[in-house]
Tab-separated table of C-alpha atoms in Angstrom:
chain	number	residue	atom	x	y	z
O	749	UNK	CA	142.108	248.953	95.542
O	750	UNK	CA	139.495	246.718	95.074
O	751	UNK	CA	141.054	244.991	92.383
O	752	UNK	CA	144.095	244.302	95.564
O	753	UNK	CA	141.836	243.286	98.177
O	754	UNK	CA	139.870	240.557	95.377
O	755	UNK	CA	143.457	238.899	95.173
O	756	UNK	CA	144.670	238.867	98.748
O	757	UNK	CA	141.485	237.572	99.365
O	758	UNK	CA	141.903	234.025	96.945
O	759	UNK	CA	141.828	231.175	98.795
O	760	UNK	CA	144.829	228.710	96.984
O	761	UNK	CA	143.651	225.263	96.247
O	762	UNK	CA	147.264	223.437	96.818
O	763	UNK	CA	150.257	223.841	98.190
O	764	UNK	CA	153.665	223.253	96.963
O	765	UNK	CA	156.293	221.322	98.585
O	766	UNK	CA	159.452	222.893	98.480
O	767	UNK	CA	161.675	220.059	100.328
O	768	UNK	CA	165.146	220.795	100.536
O	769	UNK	CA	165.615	224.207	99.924
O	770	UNK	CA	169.051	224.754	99.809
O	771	UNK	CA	169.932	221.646	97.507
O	772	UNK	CA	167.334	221.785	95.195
O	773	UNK	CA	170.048	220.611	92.095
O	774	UNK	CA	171.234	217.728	93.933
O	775	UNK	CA	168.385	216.700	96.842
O	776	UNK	CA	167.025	213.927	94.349
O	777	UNK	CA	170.311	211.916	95.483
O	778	UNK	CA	168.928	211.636	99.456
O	779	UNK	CA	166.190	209.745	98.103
O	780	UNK	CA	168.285	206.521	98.208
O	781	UNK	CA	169.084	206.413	102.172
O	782	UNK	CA	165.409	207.302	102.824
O	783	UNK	CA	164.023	204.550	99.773
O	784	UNK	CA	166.007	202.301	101.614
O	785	UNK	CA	165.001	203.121	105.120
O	786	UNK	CA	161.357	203.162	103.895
O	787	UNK	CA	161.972	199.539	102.877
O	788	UNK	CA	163.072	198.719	105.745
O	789	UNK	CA	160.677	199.981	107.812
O	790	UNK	CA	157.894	198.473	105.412
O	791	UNK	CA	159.409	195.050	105.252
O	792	UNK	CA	160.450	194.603	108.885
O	793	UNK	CA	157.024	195.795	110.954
O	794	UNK	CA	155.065	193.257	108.476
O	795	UNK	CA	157.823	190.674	109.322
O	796	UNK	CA	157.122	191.421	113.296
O	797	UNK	CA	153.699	191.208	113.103
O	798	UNK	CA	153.209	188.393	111.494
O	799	UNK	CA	155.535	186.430	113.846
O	800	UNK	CA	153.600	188.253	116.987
O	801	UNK	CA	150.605	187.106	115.522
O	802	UNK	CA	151.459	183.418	114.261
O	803	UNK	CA	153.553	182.609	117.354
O	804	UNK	CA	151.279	181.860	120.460
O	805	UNK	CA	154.307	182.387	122.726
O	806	UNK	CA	154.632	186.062	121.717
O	807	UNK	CA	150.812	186.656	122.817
O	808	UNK	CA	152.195	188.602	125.446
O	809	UNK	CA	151.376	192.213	126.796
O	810	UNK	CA	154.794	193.648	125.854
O	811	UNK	CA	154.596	191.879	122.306
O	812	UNK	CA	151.067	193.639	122.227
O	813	UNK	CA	152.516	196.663	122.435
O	814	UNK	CA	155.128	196.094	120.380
O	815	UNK	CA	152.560	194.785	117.853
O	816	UNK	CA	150.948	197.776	117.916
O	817	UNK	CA	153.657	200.019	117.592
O	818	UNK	CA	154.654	198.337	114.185
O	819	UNK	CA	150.952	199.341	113.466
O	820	UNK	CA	151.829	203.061	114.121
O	821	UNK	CA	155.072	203.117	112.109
O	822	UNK	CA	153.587	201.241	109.416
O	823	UNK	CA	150.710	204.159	108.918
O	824	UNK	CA	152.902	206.919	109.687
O	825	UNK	CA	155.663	205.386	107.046
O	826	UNK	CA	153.469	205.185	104.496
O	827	UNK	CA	151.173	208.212	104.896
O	828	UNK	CA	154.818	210.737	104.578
O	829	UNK	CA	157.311	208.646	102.610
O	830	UNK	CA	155.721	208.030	99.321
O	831	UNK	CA	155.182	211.945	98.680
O	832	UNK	CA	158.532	213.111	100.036
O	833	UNK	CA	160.189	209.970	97.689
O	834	UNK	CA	157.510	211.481	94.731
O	835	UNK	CA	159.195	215.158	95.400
O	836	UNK	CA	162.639	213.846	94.843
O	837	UNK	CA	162.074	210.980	92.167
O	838	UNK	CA	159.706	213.266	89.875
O	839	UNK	CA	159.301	216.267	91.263
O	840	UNK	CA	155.300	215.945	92.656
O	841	UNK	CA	155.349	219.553	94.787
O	842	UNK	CA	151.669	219.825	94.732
O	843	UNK	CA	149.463	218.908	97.262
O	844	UNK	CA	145.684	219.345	97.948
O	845	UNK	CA	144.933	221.265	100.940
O	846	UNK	CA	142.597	218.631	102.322
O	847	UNK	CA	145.502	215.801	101.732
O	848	UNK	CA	147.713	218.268	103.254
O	849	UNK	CA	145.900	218.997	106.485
O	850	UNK	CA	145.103	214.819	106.435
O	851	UNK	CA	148.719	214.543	106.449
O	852	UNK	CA	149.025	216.849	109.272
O	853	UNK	CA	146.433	215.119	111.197
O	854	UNK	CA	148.398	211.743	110.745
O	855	UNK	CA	151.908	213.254	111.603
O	856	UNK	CA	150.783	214.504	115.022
O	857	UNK	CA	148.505	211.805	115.610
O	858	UNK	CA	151.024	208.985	115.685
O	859	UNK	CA	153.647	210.256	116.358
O	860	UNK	CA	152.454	211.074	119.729
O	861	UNK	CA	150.772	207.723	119.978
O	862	UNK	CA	154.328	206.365	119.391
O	863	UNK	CA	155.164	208.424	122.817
O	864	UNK	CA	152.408	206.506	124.466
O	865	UNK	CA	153.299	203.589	123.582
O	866	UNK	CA	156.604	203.989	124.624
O	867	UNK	CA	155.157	205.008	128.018
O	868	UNK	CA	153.320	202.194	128.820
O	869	UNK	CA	156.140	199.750	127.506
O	870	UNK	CA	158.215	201.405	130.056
O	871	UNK	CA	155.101	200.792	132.884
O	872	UNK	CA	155.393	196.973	132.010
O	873	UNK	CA	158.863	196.601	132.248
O	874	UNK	CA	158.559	198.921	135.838
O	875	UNK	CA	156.159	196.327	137.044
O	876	UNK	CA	157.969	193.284	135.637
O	877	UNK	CA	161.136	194.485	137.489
O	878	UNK	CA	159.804	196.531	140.435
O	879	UNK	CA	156.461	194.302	141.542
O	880	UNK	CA	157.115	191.196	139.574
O	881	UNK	CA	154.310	189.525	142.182
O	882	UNK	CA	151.713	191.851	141.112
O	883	UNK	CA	152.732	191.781	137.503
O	884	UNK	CA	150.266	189.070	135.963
O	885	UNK	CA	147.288	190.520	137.588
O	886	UNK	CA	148.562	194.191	136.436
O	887	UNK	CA	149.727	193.771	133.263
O	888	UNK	CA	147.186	191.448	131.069
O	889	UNK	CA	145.358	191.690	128.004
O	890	UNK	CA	142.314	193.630	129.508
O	891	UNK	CA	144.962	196.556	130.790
O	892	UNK	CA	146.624	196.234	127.319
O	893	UNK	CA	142.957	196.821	125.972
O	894	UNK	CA	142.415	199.603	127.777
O	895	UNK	CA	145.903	201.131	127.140
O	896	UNK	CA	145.168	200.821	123.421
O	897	UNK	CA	141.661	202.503	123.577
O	898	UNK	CA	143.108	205.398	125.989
O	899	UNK	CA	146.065	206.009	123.184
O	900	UNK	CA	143.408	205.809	120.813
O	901	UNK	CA	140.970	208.560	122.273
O	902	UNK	CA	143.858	210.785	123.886
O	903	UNK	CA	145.651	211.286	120.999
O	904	UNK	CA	143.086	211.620	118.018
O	905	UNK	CA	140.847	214.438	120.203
O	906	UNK	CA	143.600	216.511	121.062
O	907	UNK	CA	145.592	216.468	117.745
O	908	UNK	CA	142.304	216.574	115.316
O	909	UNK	CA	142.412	220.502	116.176
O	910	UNK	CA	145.637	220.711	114.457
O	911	UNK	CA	144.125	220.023	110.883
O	912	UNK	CA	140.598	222.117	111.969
O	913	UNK	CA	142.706	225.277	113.388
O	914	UNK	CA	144.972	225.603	110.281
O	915	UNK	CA	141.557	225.119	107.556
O	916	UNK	CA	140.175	227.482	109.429
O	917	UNK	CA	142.862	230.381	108.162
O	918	UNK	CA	142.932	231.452	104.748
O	919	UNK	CA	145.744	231.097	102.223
O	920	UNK	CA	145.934	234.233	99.662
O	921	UNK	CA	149.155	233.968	98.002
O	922	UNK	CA	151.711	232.054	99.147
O	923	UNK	CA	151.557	228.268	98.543
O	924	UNK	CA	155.282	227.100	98.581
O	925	UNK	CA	155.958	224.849	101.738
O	926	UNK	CA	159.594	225.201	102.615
O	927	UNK	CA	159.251	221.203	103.995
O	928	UNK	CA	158.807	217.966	102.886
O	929	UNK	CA	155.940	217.367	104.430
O	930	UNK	CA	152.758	219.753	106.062
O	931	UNK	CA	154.144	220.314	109.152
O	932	UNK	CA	151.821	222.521	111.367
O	933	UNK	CA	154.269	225.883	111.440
O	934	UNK	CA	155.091	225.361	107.834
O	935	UNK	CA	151.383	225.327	106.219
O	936	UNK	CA	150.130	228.074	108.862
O	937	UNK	CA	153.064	230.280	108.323
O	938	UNK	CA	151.570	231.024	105.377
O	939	UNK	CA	148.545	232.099	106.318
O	940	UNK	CA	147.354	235.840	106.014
O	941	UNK	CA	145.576	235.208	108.633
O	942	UNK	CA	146.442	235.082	112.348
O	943	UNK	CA	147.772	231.919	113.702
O	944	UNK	CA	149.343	232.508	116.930
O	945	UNK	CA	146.459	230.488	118.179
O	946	UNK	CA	147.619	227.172	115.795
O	947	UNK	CA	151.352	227.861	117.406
O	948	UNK	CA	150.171	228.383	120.666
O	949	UNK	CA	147.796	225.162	120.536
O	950	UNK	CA	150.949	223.240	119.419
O	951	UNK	CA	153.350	224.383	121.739
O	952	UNK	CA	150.758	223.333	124.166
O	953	UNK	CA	149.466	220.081	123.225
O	954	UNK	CA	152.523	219.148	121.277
O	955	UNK	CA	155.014	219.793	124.195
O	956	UNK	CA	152.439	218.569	126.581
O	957	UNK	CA	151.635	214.985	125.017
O	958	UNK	CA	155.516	214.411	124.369
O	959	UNK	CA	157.115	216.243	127.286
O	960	UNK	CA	154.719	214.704	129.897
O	961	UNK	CA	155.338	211.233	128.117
O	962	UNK	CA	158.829	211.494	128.186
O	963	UNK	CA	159.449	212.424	131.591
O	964	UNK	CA	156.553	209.736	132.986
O	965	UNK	CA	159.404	207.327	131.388
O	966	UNK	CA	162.607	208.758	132.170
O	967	UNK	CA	160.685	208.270	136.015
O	968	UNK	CA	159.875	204.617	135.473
O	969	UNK	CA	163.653	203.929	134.669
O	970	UNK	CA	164.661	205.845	137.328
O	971	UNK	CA	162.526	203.879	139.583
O	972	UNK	CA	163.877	200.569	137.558
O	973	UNK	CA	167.601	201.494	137.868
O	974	UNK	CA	167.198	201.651	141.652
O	975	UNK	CA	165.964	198.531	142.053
O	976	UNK	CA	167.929	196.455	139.990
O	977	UNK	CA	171.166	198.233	141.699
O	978	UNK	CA	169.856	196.863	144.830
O	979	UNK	CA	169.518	192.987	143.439
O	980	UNK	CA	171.816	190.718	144.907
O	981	UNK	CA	174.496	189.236	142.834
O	982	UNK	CA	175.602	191.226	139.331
O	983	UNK	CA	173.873	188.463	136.922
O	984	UNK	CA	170.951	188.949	138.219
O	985	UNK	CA	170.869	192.357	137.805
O	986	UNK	CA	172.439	192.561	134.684
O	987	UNK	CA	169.676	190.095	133.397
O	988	UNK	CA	166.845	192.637	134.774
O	989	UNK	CA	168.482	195.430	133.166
O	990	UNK	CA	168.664	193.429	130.269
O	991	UNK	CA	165.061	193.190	129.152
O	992	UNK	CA	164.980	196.865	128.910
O	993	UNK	CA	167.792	197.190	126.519
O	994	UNK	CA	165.636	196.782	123.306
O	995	UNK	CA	163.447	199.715	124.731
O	996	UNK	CA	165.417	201.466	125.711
O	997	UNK	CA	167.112	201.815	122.859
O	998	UNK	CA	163.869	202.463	120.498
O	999	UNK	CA	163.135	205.467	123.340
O	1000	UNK	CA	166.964	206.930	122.214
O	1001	UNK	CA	166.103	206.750	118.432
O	1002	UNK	CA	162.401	208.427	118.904
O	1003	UNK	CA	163.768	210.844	121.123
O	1004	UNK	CA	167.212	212.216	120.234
O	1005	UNK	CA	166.072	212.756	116.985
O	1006	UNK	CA	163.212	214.327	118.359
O	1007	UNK	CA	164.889	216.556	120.584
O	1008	UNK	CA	167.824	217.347	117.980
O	1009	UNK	CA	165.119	218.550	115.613
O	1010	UNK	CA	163.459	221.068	118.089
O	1011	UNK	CA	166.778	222.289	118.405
O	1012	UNK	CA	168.032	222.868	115.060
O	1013	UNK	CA	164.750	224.581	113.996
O	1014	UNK	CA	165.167	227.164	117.201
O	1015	UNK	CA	168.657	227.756	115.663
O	1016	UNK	CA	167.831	228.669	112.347
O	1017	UNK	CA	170.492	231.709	111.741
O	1018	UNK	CA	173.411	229.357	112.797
O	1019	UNK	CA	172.735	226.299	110.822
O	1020	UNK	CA	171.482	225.544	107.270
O	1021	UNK	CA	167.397	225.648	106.864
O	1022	UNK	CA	168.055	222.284	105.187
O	1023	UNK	CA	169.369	220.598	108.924
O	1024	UNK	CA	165.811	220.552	110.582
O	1025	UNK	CA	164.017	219.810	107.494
O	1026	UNK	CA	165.964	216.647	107.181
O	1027	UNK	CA	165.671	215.543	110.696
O	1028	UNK	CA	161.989	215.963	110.996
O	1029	UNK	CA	162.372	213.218	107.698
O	1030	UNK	CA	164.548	211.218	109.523
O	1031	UNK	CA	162.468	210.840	112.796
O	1032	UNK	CA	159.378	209.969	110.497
O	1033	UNK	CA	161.643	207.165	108.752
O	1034	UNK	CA	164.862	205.819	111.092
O	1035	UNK	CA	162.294	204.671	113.827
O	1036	UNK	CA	160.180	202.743	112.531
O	1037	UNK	CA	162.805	201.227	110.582
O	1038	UNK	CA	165.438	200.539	113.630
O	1039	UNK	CA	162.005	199.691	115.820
O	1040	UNK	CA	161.552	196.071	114.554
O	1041	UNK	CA	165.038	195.500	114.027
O	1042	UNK	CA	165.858	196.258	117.323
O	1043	UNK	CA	163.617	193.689	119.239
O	1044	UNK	CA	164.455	191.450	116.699
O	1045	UNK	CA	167.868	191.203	117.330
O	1046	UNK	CA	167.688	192.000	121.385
O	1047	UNK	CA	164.617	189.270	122.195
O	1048	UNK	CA	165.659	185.993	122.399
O	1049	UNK	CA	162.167	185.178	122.330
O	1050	UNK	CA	161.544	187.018	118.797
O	1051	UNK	CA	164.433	185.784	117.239
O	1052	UNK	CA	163.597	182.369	118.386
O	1053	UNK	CA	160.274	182.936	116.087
O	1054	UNK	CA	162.528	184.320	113.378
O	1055	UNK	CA	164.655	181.098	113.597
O	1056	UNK	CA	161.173	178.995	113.506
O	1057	UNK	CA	159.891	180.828	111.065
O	1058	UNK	CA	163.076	180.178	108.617
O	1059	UNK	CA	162.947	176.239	109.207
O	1060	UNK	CA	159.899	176.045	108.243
O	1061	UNK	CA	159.719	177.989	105.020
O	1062	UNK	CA	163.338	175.431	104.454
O	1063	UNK	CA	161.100	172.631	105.063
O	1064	UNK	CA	157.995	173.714	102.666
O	1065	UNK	CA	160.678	174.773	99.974
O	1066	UNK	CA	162.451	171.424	100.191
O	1067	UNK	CA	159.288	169.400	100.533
O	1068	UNK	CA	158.294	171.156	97.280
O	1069	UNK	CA	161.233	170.461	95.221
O	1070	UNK	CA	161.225	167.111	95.903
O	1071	UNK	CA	157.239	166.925	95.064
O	1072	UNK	CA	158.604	168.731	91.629
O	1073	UNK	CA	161.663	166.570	91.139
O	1074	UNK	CA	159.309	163.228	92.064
C-alpha cells in the first residue's frame, strides 16, 4: 500500500505531446500546409513592419495597431509552430513542464491581446466614421500609448494564473498530452489533483476577455453600419464602409475559427478528436498569416509602400550591376 501511494505520488518531469491522435501513421504529411503557413506568417509580419516603420506616412494610429498586432502573431507563431512542426518532422513529444506551462502562458496571453487589439482597431475606425471631427484629438499616439500599455497589463495579470493554477497540481502518472500544444484543459486533465478551479478560472477569464471583446466590436460596427447607411450618395458610403473591409475581415479569420473550435471540442462524441485539435493549430497559424496579407492587399496606402519599397530595391540592384559591369 505504501509501495502504491509512493508512485501515485511522483511528480513527472515532462509531458508528451501526442498531436494527432487518430492519424498518428500519416499526421507527418499536415506538416506541409502548416510549414507553409508558418512561412508565411513569419515572412509577411516582418515585411509589414518594416514598411510601417520605414514609411513616415504609415505613422498612423491604425498602422500602430496594426504594427503591433504583427508583433503578437510574430511571438505567438513562433512560440507554438516550431514544436508542433518538431512533433511531425521528427517526432520531439517531450516537453518540460516549465516550457510547457511557458507555452501556456504565451497561448492565452496573446491570443487574447490579439482580441484587444482587434477591439480598439474597431474604436478607431468607429470614430473615423462616426465623429470624424473629434477623431484627431481622440485617436493619437498618446491614446495608442495608452491602449498598448492597458493590453499589456490586462492581459498578462489575468492570464499569468493560467500557468501558476495548473503548477500548482501534481502530475503522478499520466504525461501523454492528447494536443499539439499545452492547452490549459489538456495539461490539467491530467492532473490527480483537482482542477475544477483551473476550468472554472478559464471559462471565466477566457470567455470573459474574448466574449466581452467580441461583442464591444460587433457594437462598434453596429454603430458604424448605421451611420454609413445614413450617408448621402452610395460612393460615399461605400468608401466609408470600405476602410473597414481589411478588418473586418482579420476579425472573421480570428473569430470563426475561434468559435468553430469551441464547438467541435463541446461535440466530441459526434466528430473525430482529431477536428478540434487541428483547429486550435489552425487559429494559432492562418491568422497571423492572412493578417498581413490582408491589409496588404486591401490598403492602398500599404501597398503603395510595397510598390515603393520594390522600386527601390530595382534601383539599388540595377545601380549595382552596373557598378559591377563598370
Amino acid at each position: 500500500m505504501a509501495a502504491i501511494n509512493a508512485t501515485s505520488s511522483f511528480q513527472i518531469q515532462h509531458f508528451l505531446l501526442i498531436c494527432f491522435p487518430s492519424i498518428q501513421t500519416w499526421q507527418h504529411w499536415l506538416s506541409i500546409p502548416l510549414a507553409l503557413f508558418f512561412s508565411l506568417a513569419i515572412g509577411a509580419n516582418i515585411t509589414l513592419l518594416m514598411i510601417i516603420t520605414r514609411d513616415q506616412n504609415l505613422h498612423k494610429p491604425m498602422y500602430h495597431f496594426l504594427g503591433f498586432l504583427a508583433i503578437l502573431d510574430l511571438i505567438l507563431c513562433i512560440s507554438t509552430t516550431p514544436k508542433i512542426l518538431g512533433i511531425l518532422w521528427f517526432d520531439l513529444r517531450t516537453i518540460d513542464l516549465p516550457a510547457c506551462f511557458l507555452q501556456m502562458f504565451l497561448m492565452n496571453c496573446f491570443l487574447s491581446m490579439q482580441s484587444a487589439t482587434f477591439l480598439f482597431m474597431a474604436f478607431d475606425r468607429y470614430m473615423a466614421i462616426c465623429n470624424p471631427l473629434r477623431y484627431s484629438s481622440v485617436i493619437n499616439s498618446r491614446f495608442v500609448g495608452k491602449v498598448l500599455v492597458f493590453i499589456l497589463i490586462r492581459n498578462i495579470v489575468l492570464c499569468l494564473p493560467y500557468p501558476a493554477l495548473a503548477a500548482r497540481l501534481q502530475y503522478c502518472s499520466q504525461s501523454s498530452v492528447k494536443h499539439c500544444v499545452c492547452t490549459n484543459v489538456a495539461v490539467t486533465s491530467l492532473s490527480c489533483d483537482d482542477a475544477r478551479l483551473n476550468k472554472i478560472y478559464q471559462l471565466v477569464v477566457g470567455f470573459g476577455l474574448l466574449g466581452s471583446d467580441f461583442l464591444l466590436i460587433c457594437l462598434s460596427y453596429f454603430m458604424i453600419l448605421r451611420e454609413v447607411v445614413n450617408l448621402p450618395g452610395e460612393r460615399a458610403a461605400a468608401k466609408a464602409f470600405g476602410t473597414c473591409t481589411p478588418h473586418l475581415i482579420l476579425i472573421s479569420f480570428f473569430y470563426t475559427i475561434l468559435l468553430v473550435w469551441i464547438f467541435t471540442t463541446k461535440m466530441e462524441e459526434l466528430i473525430s478528436p482529431d477536428a478540434p485539435i487541428l483547429l486550435n493549430v489552425l487559429h494559432l497559424l492562418v491568422p497571423p498569416a492572412m493578417n498581413p496579407v490582408v491589409y496588404s492587399m486591401k490598403t492602398k496606402e500599404i501597398k503603395h509602400s510595397i510598390m515603393k519599397l520594390m522600386r527601390r530595391r530595382n534601383t539599388h540592384a540595377k545601380r549595382v550591376k552596373q557598378q559591377l559591369s563598370g
